[in-house]
Structures are given as structure tokens and as C-alpha cells.
Amino acid sequence: MNQTSVEDLPKVELELLLKAYRLMLTAKAMADTYEENKAICSKYVHSTSRGHEAIQLATAFHITHKDFLSVYYRDESILLGIGMKPYELMLQLMAKRDDPFSGGRTYYGHPSLRREGMPVIPHQSSATGMQAIPATGMAHALAYLESQQLLNLQEGRVVVCSLGDGSVTEGEVAEAFQMAVLKKLPIIYLVQDNDWGISAKGTEMRAMDAYEYAAGFKGMERIRVDGADFVESYQGMAEAFRIARQERRPVLVHAKCPLLGHHTSGVRREWYRGDNLQEHSLLDPLPKLGTYLLELGMSADELIDIAQEVKRDVQIQYEQALAAENPDPATFHLHEFVPTPVTEEKGTRTPANAEKSTMVDAALHAVDEILRQYPEALFYGQDVGGELGGVFREAALLAKKYGDDRVFNTPIQEAYIIGSTAGMSAVGAKPIVEIQFADYIWPGINQLVEELSKSCYLSMGKFPVQSLIRVPIGAYGGGGPYHSGSVESTLLNIRGIKVVYPSNAADMKGLMKAAFLDPNPVVMLEHKGLYWSKVPGTEDAKTLEPDADYVLPLGKAHVVQQASEEQMRQGNSLTVITYGMGVYWAKSASKQLAGSVEIVDLRTLNPLDYEAVEASVKRHGKVLVLTEEPLMNSFAESLAGRISRTCFTSLDAPVFTLGAENLPAVPLNVELEKMMLPNADKVLAAMTELLEY
């Protein structure tokens, strides 16, 4: 342990020691049962806590119902320690209907729990380091809500984030540690070090252990404990919780543990461990605690009786779990999203005496109004705080108006910016975050996919992630390969998130409000070339600004230009299905084809208003799907394929598509950029060919 004197250490009462011993026996009996019934229990891959029980139970005994817990896949003893029953864990092991965490949808040891009297355990992925960012986001939310007097600081809520030693080498863990010390967050990082990955030893994976590594994060308290010794672990965790609760700063606890079970049931320890198995068995925390109890006066017969009682009880619960119902297959599709409260357009879109607003100003005003109305809302990202207020001035003066706790800059950490919102949401904060350019979103994709998108579905709706992620997107005259990209097709391949793409100021404001109020993760793509309506042909992106109560539901397309009845009767009309800058290319091109072109602005790409698409296609029989993205394998091509299938009998020509050339990046030179991207002339040529088909 660290430099705490023996006299200062809390005494561990016999009653608590016996509770720990009983639960260690429970964890062992469960592991033995699974091994004895491999044909059943290894149907789905699982891990157990054998060897880690002492530190896990020591941790669990300090957690309260007001705290937040992020576990990793080996933490079944923590779950037993907070009061979960073996039966409940076995329901997850066997993917049963009444699995309390996921209803049979996710692996053993992957909890998500909201239960009175227990800590909140938000959903998380397989926890090989990725959980550190959402967990730190939880602590960040606690600190923020306490700063706004929305939570009582004196209650000393903390977050516990459990990590395996191998996961600490992940770059995302470094991002989490950096923010924890930068913001002085109340979080305990428990690192359980058994010196193994799967088949790789610690010496193969790292140059230092987690305790040594954490020394590089100034402000991180560090504690070492023998994770196989319950008393030392309990005393060490007592100090960790004291620091986090009272001093409100981060702590890393490094606990050395033996690995007595398999890494997972799918990787058998005997294949590669050799003599190491015998070495680790000598460190088993169960007999160590049993010996200590004998020294305190317990008899061997008393301990044997406890063991036999536990074994019988675990067997009964195993048989009950085995007989439990499987999930109803008809429910497989439920809980991708939770319902949004915004289902109708409300408020005034064109108020009397309103002035025209650019898209960037409409977005700024929307965020300003949200921050004013919702004290739990906060806004962060690179350069959005302080004097600059965003590289596009889209957050101008908000930090001065609302303070650095609510509007602040982050390091260059896209993973943290995105992933922290999962933790924020679980605690009750409502984050709005910004990725500076769409081309910069890639480091955050892991968090978007693994943590945000799956949370609602895998927690059976218990943990939807309320997250509004703003992303400036698209080419804008010489931005080059790192500031001009379009990424919507990649995002649309991530299930469980919504994707919005406004094309004018009024839509920007209404969709921004709806996206914030949506309890699910929403990525809002904002075209830089439309922000100020300076690009020729984009003047209509500047509109009258709606009032503060205006909301526009996601998933509602809009016909921004109609074809004439006469051209439609003559069969000389088409529809353009598009969004973003495509709306203005289509408008400009259609001036040469008076009355022949209907333009549908999708506004939201997921959920997609396909009814509006079908209706428009059936009105005209000819359709052009227009995008700024490179066309091959894009959302536009997918949509075109769907139209071809569902509207086949209404089509008078093949479905045309137009997008950027299939190149890996947008070139810097503006003439090269023009050659790559669509424009009004290219759109006009496609329209003319389609009308003449």
C-alpha cells in the first residue's frame, strides 16, 4: 500500500470477513459449476473472477447506492458484493429472457443496472479499455452537476472504473486519465493486474505497470495493494474512497492478483500457462482468507459448513437458471431507440418581424437558448470555449456567458469528446459536443460504435445515451484533404445513432432543438459551405430565424421545390432526392429546366423519411439521388437501390445517382476540388439526360 500508517487503517470486523469469505466461496462454486457443465456453460463465452475475488469484494463493500460503477468482464465478485444473486448472473451466462442486464443480448459479466439500493451500472462494451472514457464522463458529469448545485457535493458520490492491466496500454485510457487529472474528477481507477492478456504476459505488452504509468499524470493519487489479500485490499480501497469522496480527485489503485481461471471459457489456460498455473494457485485469496479466519478463532468445521451450504445454494440456483425461459425471438428488434418527445413541428418558424439569419448564427442561438433553459446542459469540444468560440465562431461568447464549467475547451481528444457523453448521460447531464471537422471524427468512432450506439439496445432501454454531437462537414473552397470530407455513409452504417443534415437556418435551429431533446445519440452534420451563405447559389440557406420554442421533428423530409402540373402531365418532370449542399446544386441547375424539377430535402438521414421519397418518385417516375460524398458504396447508392426495388413499377427510367468522384480525399487546389465534386453544371447534365431518357 501507499504511505498510510498501520494505526490509520480501518479495522475489518469479523462479520465483514465472513461475508467476504462466503462470497469468495460463492464465486468459486459458480466457476466450478461452469467448468463441470462445460457443454452448457461454454455455449456462450464467459470469464470468472477466480483469483480476483479479494480486491473485487473489498471494492464492492465500499460502494454505495449513490455511486456509479463501471466494471470489466471479469468482475462477477464485484456484482456479488453489491448484492447480485448467482441466479441473476447465471441468467446472463445462459442468455435467458430474465437476464436483468440485457435480456439475453450480451455476454456474461457485462452488466447494465438501475436498481434501488445498488450503484448505477451503465451499459458498456467488452471493457478492454474503452470503458475508461465513459466512466470518466460519469465523474465529469458529477463534478459539473455539483458545480451547478444540481447535485449535493456533500453526498460525496464517486465513480469506480475497473480495468484489467492489459487495457491500460490503450490510448483511450490515457485520454481518460488526462481529463480526470485536468478536471480533478472524483473517480477511482481500479487496475487488476494478473500479468496476463490472453496468452501474452505483461512483459510482452508493457514497459511498466499501471502504478508506474500513472505517475506521469500529475494529480493522480496512486495506491498499491495485494489484490489477493482481502484485509489489505479493503484497507487500501478505504483510503481510495476517502480521497475520491472527500478530496474530489482521481485515484488509481493497482492490485496484483493471480489468474486462477481461464482468460475466457473459449481460451483454455492449459494450452499456454504451463508452470505458471501452479505459481498463481499458491496466491489464491480464498485459502488465505480462510487461514486468517482460523487465526481469529473460527473452527475448521464452521468454515467447512459454510462451504457446503454455499455449494448447495449455488447448485440450486444453477438448476433454476437452466430451467428459466429463453427470450421471445419476436422481441429481437426492440430497444434500438427510446421514443423521442418531439414528434410534431411546434413553435413559430417565421415569426413576425424576424430577421434573416445565417445557419451558423441559428445554430449559435439554438445552443444559447438550450443552455439558458436547461441547467443540466453543457457544451464542449476543441476551441469552443474561451475567446474563440469555435473555429467557425459557432459558439461565440457562450463561455463568457455561461462560464467555463458549462462551455469549455477539451484537449485534442475526439474519443473523449464523444465517449464521455455516454457517461454524462447516465448521470443526468445533457451534453452538446463538437468535433471540429468531419475529417477528425475517426478517433472517436470506436466510442460512437461501441459505447453510444449499442447502449440502448443491449441494456433493454435502460441506458439510452442522450448525446448531441455537432460535426462541421463538407468542402468549402480549398479546405483540402483534412477539412473537406463527407462522412455520412460511414455514420449511417452505425446502427443505434441518428444522423441529421440541415440545409438552411430555420431547419438548423428546429432540428438542433429536437436533437438535443432526443434521448438517443444524434450526430448533426453542418455543412461549412452553407454556414454563411457566401457560396454563390446558397443564398436561400439564410432564412428568417424561428422563435425559441421552434422544434422540427427528426425524420421529416421537405419538398423545397415543386414541379409544375403542366410539366408533370407531359411526363417531363423528375425528382431530386438530396440534402445539404445538394439542395443548392439542384436549385441552381433546375433554373435551366423551368417547372420540370421537384427537390426533396431529406433533412434527416436516419431516421429516413422514406414515405416522402416514395411519394415523390411515384409522382414523377424519374429520380436523381444527389450527394456530395464519393458515390461508390455510398448512402446515395444504397438509397437508389432501395428506390429501384420498391418503386420499380412507377419508374420510367433507371434511378440516376450523382456524387463526388471515387477518390480518397478532397485535393487542396480549388480547380482540382471542382473536378472532384458535383456542381450545378454536372447536376444539370444529369437532369437533362434523365428527362430525355
XYZ file of C-alpha atoms in Angstrom:
693
model
C 0.000 0.000 0.000
C 0.957 3.657 -0.071
C 2.313 5.647 2.836
C -0.599 5.286 5.280
C 0.377 4.256 8.826
C -0.959 0.992 10.272
C -2.704 2.920 13.065
C -4.741 4.864 10.493
C -6.044 1.794 8.690
C -9.690 0.828 9.284
C -10.273 -2.321 11.328
C -12.019 -5.076 9.393
C -14.755 -6.637 11.520
C -15.279 -10.392 11.695
C -18.781 -10.078 10.252
C -17.389 -8.433 7.122
C -14.620 -11.027 6.843
C -17.202 -13.809 6.968
C -19.316 -12.079 4.331
C -16.274 -11.850 2.091
C -15.393 -15.496 2.721
C -18.909 -16.648 1.873
C -18.921 -14.647 -1.359
C -15.467 -15.925 -2.335
C -16.816 -19.433 -1.877
C -19.821 -18.455 -3.974
C -17.614 -17.208 -6.810
C -15.543 -20.418 -6.643
C -18.640 -22.637 -6.609
C -20.001 -20.765 -9.631
C -16.729 -21.160 -11.541
C -16.544 -24.859 -10.616
C -20.148 -25.360 -11.719
C -19.483 -23.737 -15.061
C -16.411 -25.898 -15.581
C -18.250 -29.082 -14.601
C -21.000 -28.229 -17.090
C -18.849 -27.025 -19.985
C -21.209 -28.353 -22.630
C -23.895 -25.974 -21.365
C -21.978 -23.089 -19.820
C -19.415 -22.661 -22.586
C -22.071 -22.275 -25.263
C -21.558 -18.538 -24.735
C -18.053 -17.237 -23.934
C -17.580 -16.092 -20.351
C -14.964 -15.210 -17.747
C -14.973 -15.638 -13.974
C -13.364 -13.714 -11.132
C -11.256 -16.569 -9.731
C -8.126 -15.080 -8.194
C -9.556 -11.556 -8.202
C -12.232 -12.059 -5.561
C -10.475 -10.271 -2.680
C -9.927 -6.904 -4.360
C -13.304 -7.047 -6.059
C -15.222 -7.695 -2.846
C -13.164 -5.094 -0.993
C -14.213 -2.604 -3.661
C -17.860 -3.628 -3.641
C -18.127 -3.239 0.134
C -17.216 0.466 -0.140
C -19.616 1.317 -2.963
C -22.980 2.870 -2.054
C -26.262 3.158 -3.917
C -25.406 6.775 -4.763
C -22.247 5.822 -6.635
C -21.617 4.834 -10.233
C -19.804 1.696 -11.275
C -18.025 0.688 -14.466
C -16.887 -2.924 -14.361
C -14.940 -5.126 -16.699
C -15.825 -8.606 -17.860
C -14.059 -10.440 -15.004
C -15.860 -8.574 -12.210
C -18.527 -11.049 -11.115
C -17.332 -10.804 -7.485
C -17.986 -7.065 -7.502
C -21.501 -7.853 -8.672
C -21.925 -10.456 -5.926
C -20.532 -7.956 -3.443
C -23.124 -5.278 -4.234
C -25.923 -7.812 -3.770
C -26.491 -9.563 -7.090
C -27.510 -13.214 -6.786
C -25.757 -16.078 -8.597
C -29.078 -16.902 -10.254
C -29.196 -13.455 -11.843
C -25.655 -13.740 -13.167
C -26.375 -17.240 -14.448
C -29.368 -15.929 -16.380
C -26.918 -13.770 -18.290
C -24.435 -16.631 -18.644
C -27.113 -18.686 -20.421
C -28.621 -15.725 -22.320
C -32.017 -16.153 -20.693
C -35.058 -13.925 -21.026
C -34.915 -12.595 -17.474
C -31.227 -11.723 -17.536
C -31.577 -8.466 -15.544
C -28.936 -6.661 -17.551
C -29.689 -7.310 -21.211
C -32.445 -9.880 -21.584
C -30.044 -12.361 -23.143
C -28.402 -9.941 -25.537
C -24.868 -9.599 -24.231
C -22.069 -11.548 -22.585
C -21.650 -12.715 -19.015
C -20.155 -10.064 -16.767
C -21.438 -7.172 -18.917
C -23.998 -5.586 -16.593
C -26.237 -2.584 -17.012
C -28.264 -1.924 -13.903
C -30.624 0.633 -12.424
C -31.894 -0.886 -9.188
C -32.861 0.751 -5.926
C -30.255 0.241 -3.241
C -27.435 -0.507 -5.687
C -24.953 1.668 -7.574
C -25.867 2.653 -11.113
C -24.011 0.497 -13.640
C -24.408 1.942 -17.143
C -24.018 -0.281 -20.171
C -20.535 -0.572 -21.578
C -18.735 -2.589 -24.206
C -16.415 -5.526 -23.579
C -14.325 -3.237 -21.405
C -10.817 -3.653 -22.723
C -10.004 -0.039 -22.003
C -12.892 1.636 -23.819
C -14.887 1.903 -20.582
C -12.396 4.359 -19.080
C -13.737 7.264 -21.141
C -17.470 6.821 -20.398
C -16.613 6.202 -16.741
C -14.591 9.403 -16.631
C -17.518 11.116 -18.336
C -19.661 9.998 -15.393
C -17.240 11.598 -12.946
C -17.122 14.683 -15.155
C -20.925 14.879 -15.002
C -20.883 14.539 -11.214
C -18.403 17.400 -10.936
C -20.437 19.543 -13.334
C -23.815 18.908 -11.694
C -22.282 19.593 -8.285
C -20.825 22.868 -9.585
C -24.328 23.930 -10.638
C -25.860 22.817 -7.309
C -27.908 20.232 -9.204
C -26.332 17.505 -7.041
C -25.287 17.801 -3.413
C -21.492 17.918 -3.182
C -21.618 16.774 0.439
C -23.029 13.379 -0.553
C -19.618 12.510 -1.997
C -20.713 10.455 -4.977
C -17.881 8.725 -6.812
C -17.302 6.621 -9.887
C -15.404 3.348 -9.807
C -13.860 2.239 -13.096
C -12.455 -1.285 -13.096
C -9.735 -2.164 -15.617
C -7.602 -5.152 -16.449
C -3.883 -4.419 -16.539
C -3.581 -5.067 -20.273
C -6.234 -2.500 -21.098
C -4.237 0.338 -19.520
C -1.994 0.345 -22.587
C -4.966 1.606 -24.647
C -4.654 5.184 -25.878
C -8.209 5.913 -24.777
C -7.233 5.161 -21.184
C -4.612 7.900 -21.432
C -7.299 10.323 -22.655
C -9.453 9.412 -19.650
C -6.583 9.819 -17.176
C -5.671 13.173 -18.711
C -9.179 14.566 -18.276
C -9.517 13.115 -14.785
C -6.453 14.978 -13.515
C -7.136 18.082 -15.611
C -10.645 18.477 -14.182
C -9.896 16.916 -10.745
C -12.664 14.348 -11.040
C -13.985 12.034 -8.295
C -13.088 8.699 -9.846
C -11.259 5.566 -8.721
C -9.495 3.554 -11.402
C -9.132 0.022 -10.079
C -6.492 -1.840 -12.103
C -6.496 -5.593 -11.510
C -3.113 -6.863 -12.626
C -2.821 -10.631 -13.134
C 0.099 -10.224 -15.567
C -1.755 -11.854 -18.462
C -3.641 -10.710 -21.517
C -4.955 -13.760 -23.299
C -1.752 -15.657 -23.974
C 0.558 -12.661 -23.713
C 2.384 -11.937 -20.472
C 2.743 -8.466 -19.061
C 6.406 -8.282 -20.070
C 5.328 -8.673 -23.712
C 2.700 -5.929 -23.529
C 4.083 -3.098 -21.455
C 7.251 -1.385 -20.307
C 5.761 -0.540 -16.900
C 2.773 -1.482 -14.793
C -0.248 0.765 -14.258
C 1.043 2.173 -10.970
C 4.274 3.306 -12.638
C 2.400 4.585 -15.697
C 0.018 6.689 -13.614
C 2.949 8.628 -12.162
C 3.007 10.555 -15.424
C -0.431 12.029 -14.742
C 0.167 14.862 -12.322
C -2.587 14.914 -9.704
C -3.409 11.201 -9.845
C -3.184 9.646 -6.371
C -1.670 6.135 -6.533
C -2.135 3.178 -4.194
C -0.675 -0.327 -4.450
C -2.329 -3.290 -2.745
C -2.002 -7.049 -2.674
C -5.198 -7.860 -4.532
C -5.233 -11.423 -3.192
C -5.297 -10.231 0.431
C -8.808 -9.172 1.434
C -7.792 -7.174 4.500
C -5.100 -5.200 2.708
C -7.398 -4.683 -0.272
C -10.221 -3.451 1.963
C -7.961 -1.013 3.753
C -6.452 0.255 0.513
C -9.866 0.791 -1.036
C -10.998 2.610 2.116
C -8.260 5.166 1.506
C -9.068 5.400 -2.189
C -12.735 6.081 -1.477
C -11.825 8.633 1.203
C -9.720 10.607 -1.275
C -12.311 10.458 -4.034
C -15.276 11.244 -1.753
C -13.758 13.946 0.398
C -10.987 15.483 -1.683
C -12.820 15.046 -5.028
C -9.804 13.970 -7.037
C -8.817 10.856 -9.011
C -7.143 7.776 -7.562
C -5.544 4.779 -9.219
C -5.426 1.547 -7.235
C -3.048 -1.078 -8.582
C -3.982 -4.536 -7.281
C -1.773 -7.523 -8.048
C -3.895 -10.664 -8.447
C -3.440 -14.264 -9.528
C -5.357 -15.543 -12.544
C -6.826 -18.871 -11.419
C -9.484 -19.358 -14.065
C -9.289 -19.322 -17.825
C -8.863 -15.974 -19.538
C -12.250 -16.820 -21.015
C -14.055 -20.108 -21.434
C -13.036 -20.070 -25.088
C -9.291 -19.974 -24.338
C -8.195 -22.858 -22.123
C -5.459 -21.995 -19.620
C -3.722 -25.375 -20.014
C -2.862 -24.552 -23.634
C -0.218 -21.975 -22.738
C 0.152 -21.353 -18.991
C 2.405 -24.314 -18.010
C 4.040 -23.965 -14.580
C 2.517 -20.513 -14.208
C -0.782 -22.130 -13.195
C 0.834 -23.696 -10.137
C 2.585 -20.440 -9.246
C -0.678 -18.496 -9.326
C -2.619 -21.169 -7.393
C -0.353 -20.553 -4.387
C -1.726 -16.988 -4.250
C -5.424 -17.978 -4.146
C -7.222 -15.381 -1.947
C -9.782 -17.908 -0.665
C -7.495 -20.140 1.457
C -5.577 -17.027 2.502
C -8.738 -15.531 3.995
C -9.725 -18.928 5.429
C -6.410 -19.178 7.256
C -6.890 -15.679 8.671
C -10.361 -16.618 9.942
C -8.906 -19.672 11.678
C -6.340 -17.407 13.332
C -9.216 -15.225 14.564
C -10.830 -18.220 16.266
C -13.167 -19.702 13.685
C -13.139 -23.504 13.606
C -12.369 -25.619 10.551
C -15.798 -27.269 10.888
C -17.519 -23.866 10.758
C -15.714 -22.965 7.549
C -16.493 -26.385 6.036
C -20.176 -25.930 6.878
C -20.210 -22.548 5.151
C -18.572 -24.037 2.065
C -21.047 -26.900 1.856
C -24.009 -24.565 2.334
C -22.748 -22.255 -0.401
C -22.154 -25.124 -2.813
C -25.705 -26.438 -2.317
C -27.170 -22.975 -2.788
C -25.203 -22.331 -5.984
C -26.284 -25.687 -7.401
C -29.940 -24.900 -6.717
C -29.633 -21.507 -8.388
C -27.830 -23.072 -11.355
C -30.664 -25.536 -11.894
C -33.217 -22.726 -11.634
C -31.331 -20.669 -14.226
C -31.017 -23.662 -16.515
C -34.795 -24.111 -16.429
C -35.542 -20.409 -16.982
C -37.272 -19.180 -20.132
C -35.336 -18.128 -23.210
C -36.075 -14.739 -24.787
C -39.045 -14.469 -27.119
C -37.471 -14.292 -30.610
C -40.184 -11.836 -31.637
C -38.633 -9.217 -29.316
C -35.233 -9.226 -31.059
C -35.769 -5.808 -32.664
C -36.906 -3.856 -29.604
C -34.965 -1.009 -27.972
C -32.822 0.296 -30.821
C -34.019 3.712 -29.666
C -36.263 5.020 -26.917
C -39.147 7.269 -28.013
C -38.397 10.946 -28.503
C -40.735 13.584 -27.065
C -40.501 15.640 -30.276
C -42.969 14.167 -32.739
C -44.590 17.311 -34.179
C -43.362 20.610 -35.538
C -44.063 23.216 -32.894
C -43.325 26.871 -32.308
C -43.182 29.605 -34.912
C -40.935 29.023 -37.907
C -41.360 32.524 -39.372
C -42.110 34.965 -36.540
C -43.421 38.427 -37.365
C -40.632 40.990 -37.564
C -37.973 38.253 -37.530
C -34.723 38.952 -39.309
C -32.923 36.617 -41.653
C -30.232 34.530 -40.020
C -27.313 32.535 -41.326
C -27.077 28.864 -40.452
C -24.112 29.423 -38.161
C -25.984 32.088 -36.205
C -29.120 29.964 -35.992
C -27.033 27.161 -34.508
C -25.376 29.549 -32.042
C -28.733 30.918 -30.946
C -30.186 27.415 -30.574
C -27.369 26.334 -28.254
C -27.636 29.615 -26.331
C -31.355 29.054 -25.779
C -30.773 25.435 -24.731
C -28.135 26.434 -22.162
C -30.423 29.133 -20.829
C -33.380 26.770 -20.428
C -31.665 23.558 -19.289
C -29.121 23.933 -16.454
C -28.070 20.292 -16.903
C -26.880 21.099 -20.451
C -23.217 21.788 -21.214
C -21.180 22.289 -24.382
C -17.582 21.248 -25.013
C -15.065 20.402 -27.714
C -11.861 21.728 -29.231
C -11.690 25.536 -29.229
C -15.392 26.112 -28.467
C -14.650 27.764 -25.125
C -12.738 30.870 -24.154
C -12.366 33.760 -26.556
C -12.535 31.935 -29.885
C -15.893 30.204 -29.513
C -15.204 27.655 -32.230
C -13.178 27.891 -35.420
C -16.389 28.958 -37.190
C -17.461 31.225 -34.303
C -20.406 28.852 -33.827
C -20.060 29.142 -30.024
C -19.046 32.808 -29.888
C -19.203 34.301 -26.368
C -21.042 31.303 -24.887
C -18.179 30.542 -22.485
C -18.190 34.105 -21.195
C -21.955 33.984 -20.806
C -22.274 30.615 -19.073
C -18.867 30.040 -17.509
C -16.033 27.597 -18.036
C -17.818 24.769 -16.229
C -20.537 24.727 -18.891
C -18.746 25.739 -22.102
C -15.131 24.665 -22.274
C -12.277 23.519 -24.445
C -11.062 19.951 -24.454
C -7.678 18.563 -25.451
C -7.339 17.079 -28.940
C -9.267 14.014 -27.832
C -12.106 13.088 -30.167
C -12.561 9.757 -28.394
C -13.092 11.546 -25.083
C -15.357 14.190 -26.616
C -17.697 11.525 -27.998
C -17.340 8.731 -25.443
C -17.685 10.947 -22.370
C -21.234 11.777 -23.429
C -22.287 8.196 -22.624
C -21.167 8.687 -19.032
C -22.586 12.200 -18.862
C -25.975 10.943 -19.997
C -26.045 8.076 -17.475
C -25.565 10.536 -14.609
C -28.126 13.062 -15.856
C -26.088 15.739 -17.601
C -27.094 16.646 -21.165
C -24.007 17.163 -23.301
C -23.663 19.001 -26.575
C -20.218 18.370 -28.054
C -18.402 19.315 -31.216
C -15.916 17.560 -33.454
C -14.031 20.364 -35.149
C -14.157 18.879 -38.679
C -15.790 15.738 -40.041
C -12.330 14.540 -41.089
C -11.365 14.481 -37.387
C -14.156 12.174 -36.254
C -12.262 8.936 -36.874
C -10.505 8.703 -33.463
C -13.960 8.924 -31.873
C -15.614 6.241 -33.992
C -14.676 3.467 -31.531
C -16.600 5.192 -28.752
C -19.501 6.057 -31.060
C -19.856 2.443 -32.160
C -19.018 0.500 -29.006
C -20.393 2.727 -26.272
C -23.047 5.094 -27.634
C -24.747 3.143 -30.390
C -25.186 -0.174 -28.567
C -26.147 1.105 -25.121
C -29.909 1.363 -25.527
C -30.301 -1.957 -27.350
C -28.041 -4.022 -25.111
C -29.426 -2.546 -21.879
C -33.018 -3.196 -22.989
C -33.711 0.536 -22.999
C -32.322 1.268 -19.521
C -29.413 3.358 -20.779
C -30.144 5.333 -23.913
C -27.410 7.904 -24.466
C -28.602 11.478 -24.783
C -25.804 12.977 -26.834
C -25.822 15.756 -29.413
C -22.639 15.639 -31.491
C -22.098 18.598 -33.840
C -19.857 17.967 -36.845
C -18.975 20.631 -39.450
C -18.778 18.790 -42.753
C -18.231 19.170 -46.486
C -15.980 21.048 -48.880
C -15.728 24.815 -48.872
C -13.323 26.113 -51.487
C -9.771 24.932 -50.842
C -10.149 23.262 -47.461
C -8.029 20.378 -48.662
C -7.931 16.733 -47.647
C -8.338 17.179 -43.886
C -11.068 19.811 -43.730
C -13.430 18.951 -46.599
C -14.554 15.366 -46.199
C -18.055 13.920 -46.115
C -18.602 11.023 -43.712
C -22.336 10.383 -43.625
C -22.235 6.917 -45.191
C -19.830 5.701 -42.512
C -22.069 7.111 -39.801
C -25.170 5.584 -41.359
C -23.578 2.152 -41.108
C -23.565 2.569 -37.326
C -26.891 1.317 -36.036
C -28.335 2.949 -32.948
C -27.452 6.565 -33.759
C -29.441 9.242 -35.566
C -27.930 11.424 -38.292
C -29.255 14.882 -39.135
C -28.181 17.123 -42.033
C -29.925 20.541 -42.234
C -29.638 22.763 -45.299
C -30.929 26.122 -44.054
C -31.046 28.259 -40.930
C -34.645 27.524 -39.931
C -34.118 23.784 -40.225
C -30.825 24.095 -38.371
C -32.483 25.674 -35.364
C -35.526 23.399 -35.276
C -33.519 20.221 -35.773
C -30.895 21.309 -33.228
C -33.580 21.697 -30.573
C -35.163 18.351 -31.465
C -31.769 16.635 -31.472
C -30.986 17.979 -28.012
C -34.343 16.811 -26.649
C -33.985 13.387 -28.242
C -32.909 10.855 -25.576
C -30.812 8.972 -28.159
C -27.394 9.800 -29.680
C -27.695 12.274 -32.556
C -24.918 13.370 -34.908
C -25.691 16.718 -36.503
C -23.819 17.325 -39.752
C -23.473 21.036 -40.529
C -22.159 21.990 -43.959
C -19.435 24.609 -43.680
C -20.227 25.957 -47.144
C -23.761 26.796 -46.008
C -22.847 28.399 -42.669
C -22.730 31.982 -44.006
C -24.463 31.672 -47.430
C -21.355 33.100 -49.072
C -21.077 30.393 -51.729
C -22.884 31.557 -54.911
C -26.247 29.851 -55.180
C -26.652 29.205 -51.443
C -28.439 32.426 -50.574
C -31.594 30.524 -49.614
C -29.744 28.852 -46.740
C -30.198 32.176 -44.965
C -33.785 32.292 -43.654
C -35.972 34.034 -41.140
C -34.959 32.681 -37.748
C -37.640 30.711 -35.875
C -38.558 31.606 -32.322
C -37.071 29.983 -29.240
C -39.889 27.424 -28.988
C -39.493 26.087 -32.512
C -38.726 22.375 -32.866
C -38.666 20.294 -36.038
C -39.007 16.506 -35.603
C -36.250 14.290 -36.902
C -37.193 12.066 -39.822
C -39.336 14.533 -41.768
C -38.234 15.352 -45.324
C -39.339 18.564 -47.045
C -40.205 19.330 -50.648
C -38.289 22.558 -51.151
C -39.230 22.942 -54.808
C -42.194 21.563 -56.716
C -42.507 20.798 -60.406
C -45.359 22.380 -62.362
C -48.571 20.475 -63.008
C -48.159 21.075 -66.741
C -44.683 19.502 -66.927
C -45.862 16.602 -64.799
C -48.843 15.975 -67.152
C -46.459 15.964 -70.091
C -44.218 13.440 -68.385
C -41.413 15.957 -68.443
C -40.544 16.060 -64.750
C -38.198 14.421 -62.309
C -37.413 14.488 -58.608
C -34.044 15.092 -56.973
C -33.582 13.388 -53.616
C -30.775 15.157 -51.781
C -29.616 17.002 -48.672
C -27.101 19.644 -47.594
C -25.259 21.351 -50.430
C -27.059 19.119 -52.936
C -30.219 21.166 -52.394
C -28.498 24.250 -53.838
C -26.793 22.486 -56.724
C -30.205 21.117 -57.683
C -31.870 24.529 -57.320
C -29.268 26.236 -59.473
C -29.382 23.544 -62.153
C -33.177 23.454 -62.270
C -33.370 27.108 -63.335
C -32.496 25.839 -66.830
C -35.391 23.350 -66.712
C -38.306 25.528 -65.649
C -41.079 23.599 -63.950
C -39.539 20.177 -64.514
C -37.738 19.578 -61.225
C -39.017 18.686 -57.775
C -36.415 18.792 -54.994
C -36.773 16.759 -51.808
C -34.505 17.785 -48.924
C -34.176 14.748 -46.655
C -33.037 16.850 -43.663
C -32.579 13.668 -41.581
C -30.702 10.663 -42.954
C -31.570 8.361 -40.039
C -34.439 8.083 -39.387
C -35.137 8.436 -43.096
C -38.491 9.744 -44.331
C -38.785 7.074 -46.980
C -42.511 7.648 -47.375
C -41.771 11.133 -48.697
C -39.127 9.691 -51.034
C -41.522 7.077 -52.442
C -44.314 9.590 -52.874
C -42.056 11.945 -54.813
C -40.652 9.188 -57.021
C -44.151 7.951 -57.836
C -45.261 11.475 -58.773
C -42.580 11.782 -61.417
C -41.279 8.351 -62.404
C -37.765 9.703 -62.782
C -35.347 10.304 -59.908
C -31.828 11.585 -59.321
C -30.209 10.838 -55.956
C -27.611 13.540 -55.339
C -24.821 13.598 -52.737
C -21.514 15.331 -52.072
C -19.870 12.075 -50.999
C -17.839 9.873 -53.326
C -20.553 7.800 -54.922
C -19.302 4.220 -54.811
C -20.859 2.204 -51.950
C -22.422 5.356 -50.512
C -25.697 6.108 -48.746
C -26.881 7.609 -52.053
C -26.258 4.369 -53.928
C -27.978 2.397 -51.175
C -30.990 4.693 -51.354
C -31.052 4.393 -55.144
C -31.086 0.614 -54.837
C -33.973 0.740 -52.416
C -35.934 3.039 -54.715
C -35.316 0.669 -57.628
C -36.810 -2.185 -55.629
C -39.834 -0.531 -54.015
C -40.753 1.865 -56.836
C -39.878 -0.339 -59.794
C -43.341 -0.284 -61.381
C -43.504 3.515 -61.128
C -40.133 4.212 -62.766
C -39.813 5.481 -66.323
C -36.019 5.405 -66.267
C -33.204 3.901 -64.212
C -32.535 5.623 -60.918
C -29.725 8.108 -61.575
C -27.090 8.900 -58.967
C -24.524 11.686 -58.824
C -21.804 12.311 -56.275
C -18.139 13.127 -55.941
C -15.503 11.138 -57.794
C -14.326 7.995 -56.034
C -11.107 9.366 -54.583
C -9.680 9.022 -51.068
C -9.557 12.739 -50.261
C -10.553 16.180 -51.487
C -7.496 17.845 -53.061
C -6.324 21.251 -51.853
C -6.148 23.070 -55.200
C -9.547 24.627 -55.901
C -9.526 23.604 -59.565
C -8.796 20.002 -58.633
C -11.530 20.224 -55.995
C -14.033 21.400 -58.626
C -13.169 18.456 -60.824
C -13.810 16.022 -57.987
C -17.037 17.408 -56.531
C -20.521 17.741 -58.013
C -21.675 21.208 -59.053
C -24.685 22.788 -60.727
C -23.360 22.109 -64.237
C -22.832 18.406 -63.525
C -26.274 18.202 -61.970
C -27.856 19.929 -64.973
C -26.221 17.424 -67.325
C -27.584 14.515 -65.274
C -31.055 16.071 -65.135
C -31.115 16.677 -68.897
C -30.056 13.106 -69.640
C -32.679 11.763 -67.255
C -35.516 13.863 -68.703
C -34.578 12.742 -72.213
C -34.400 9.073 -71.260
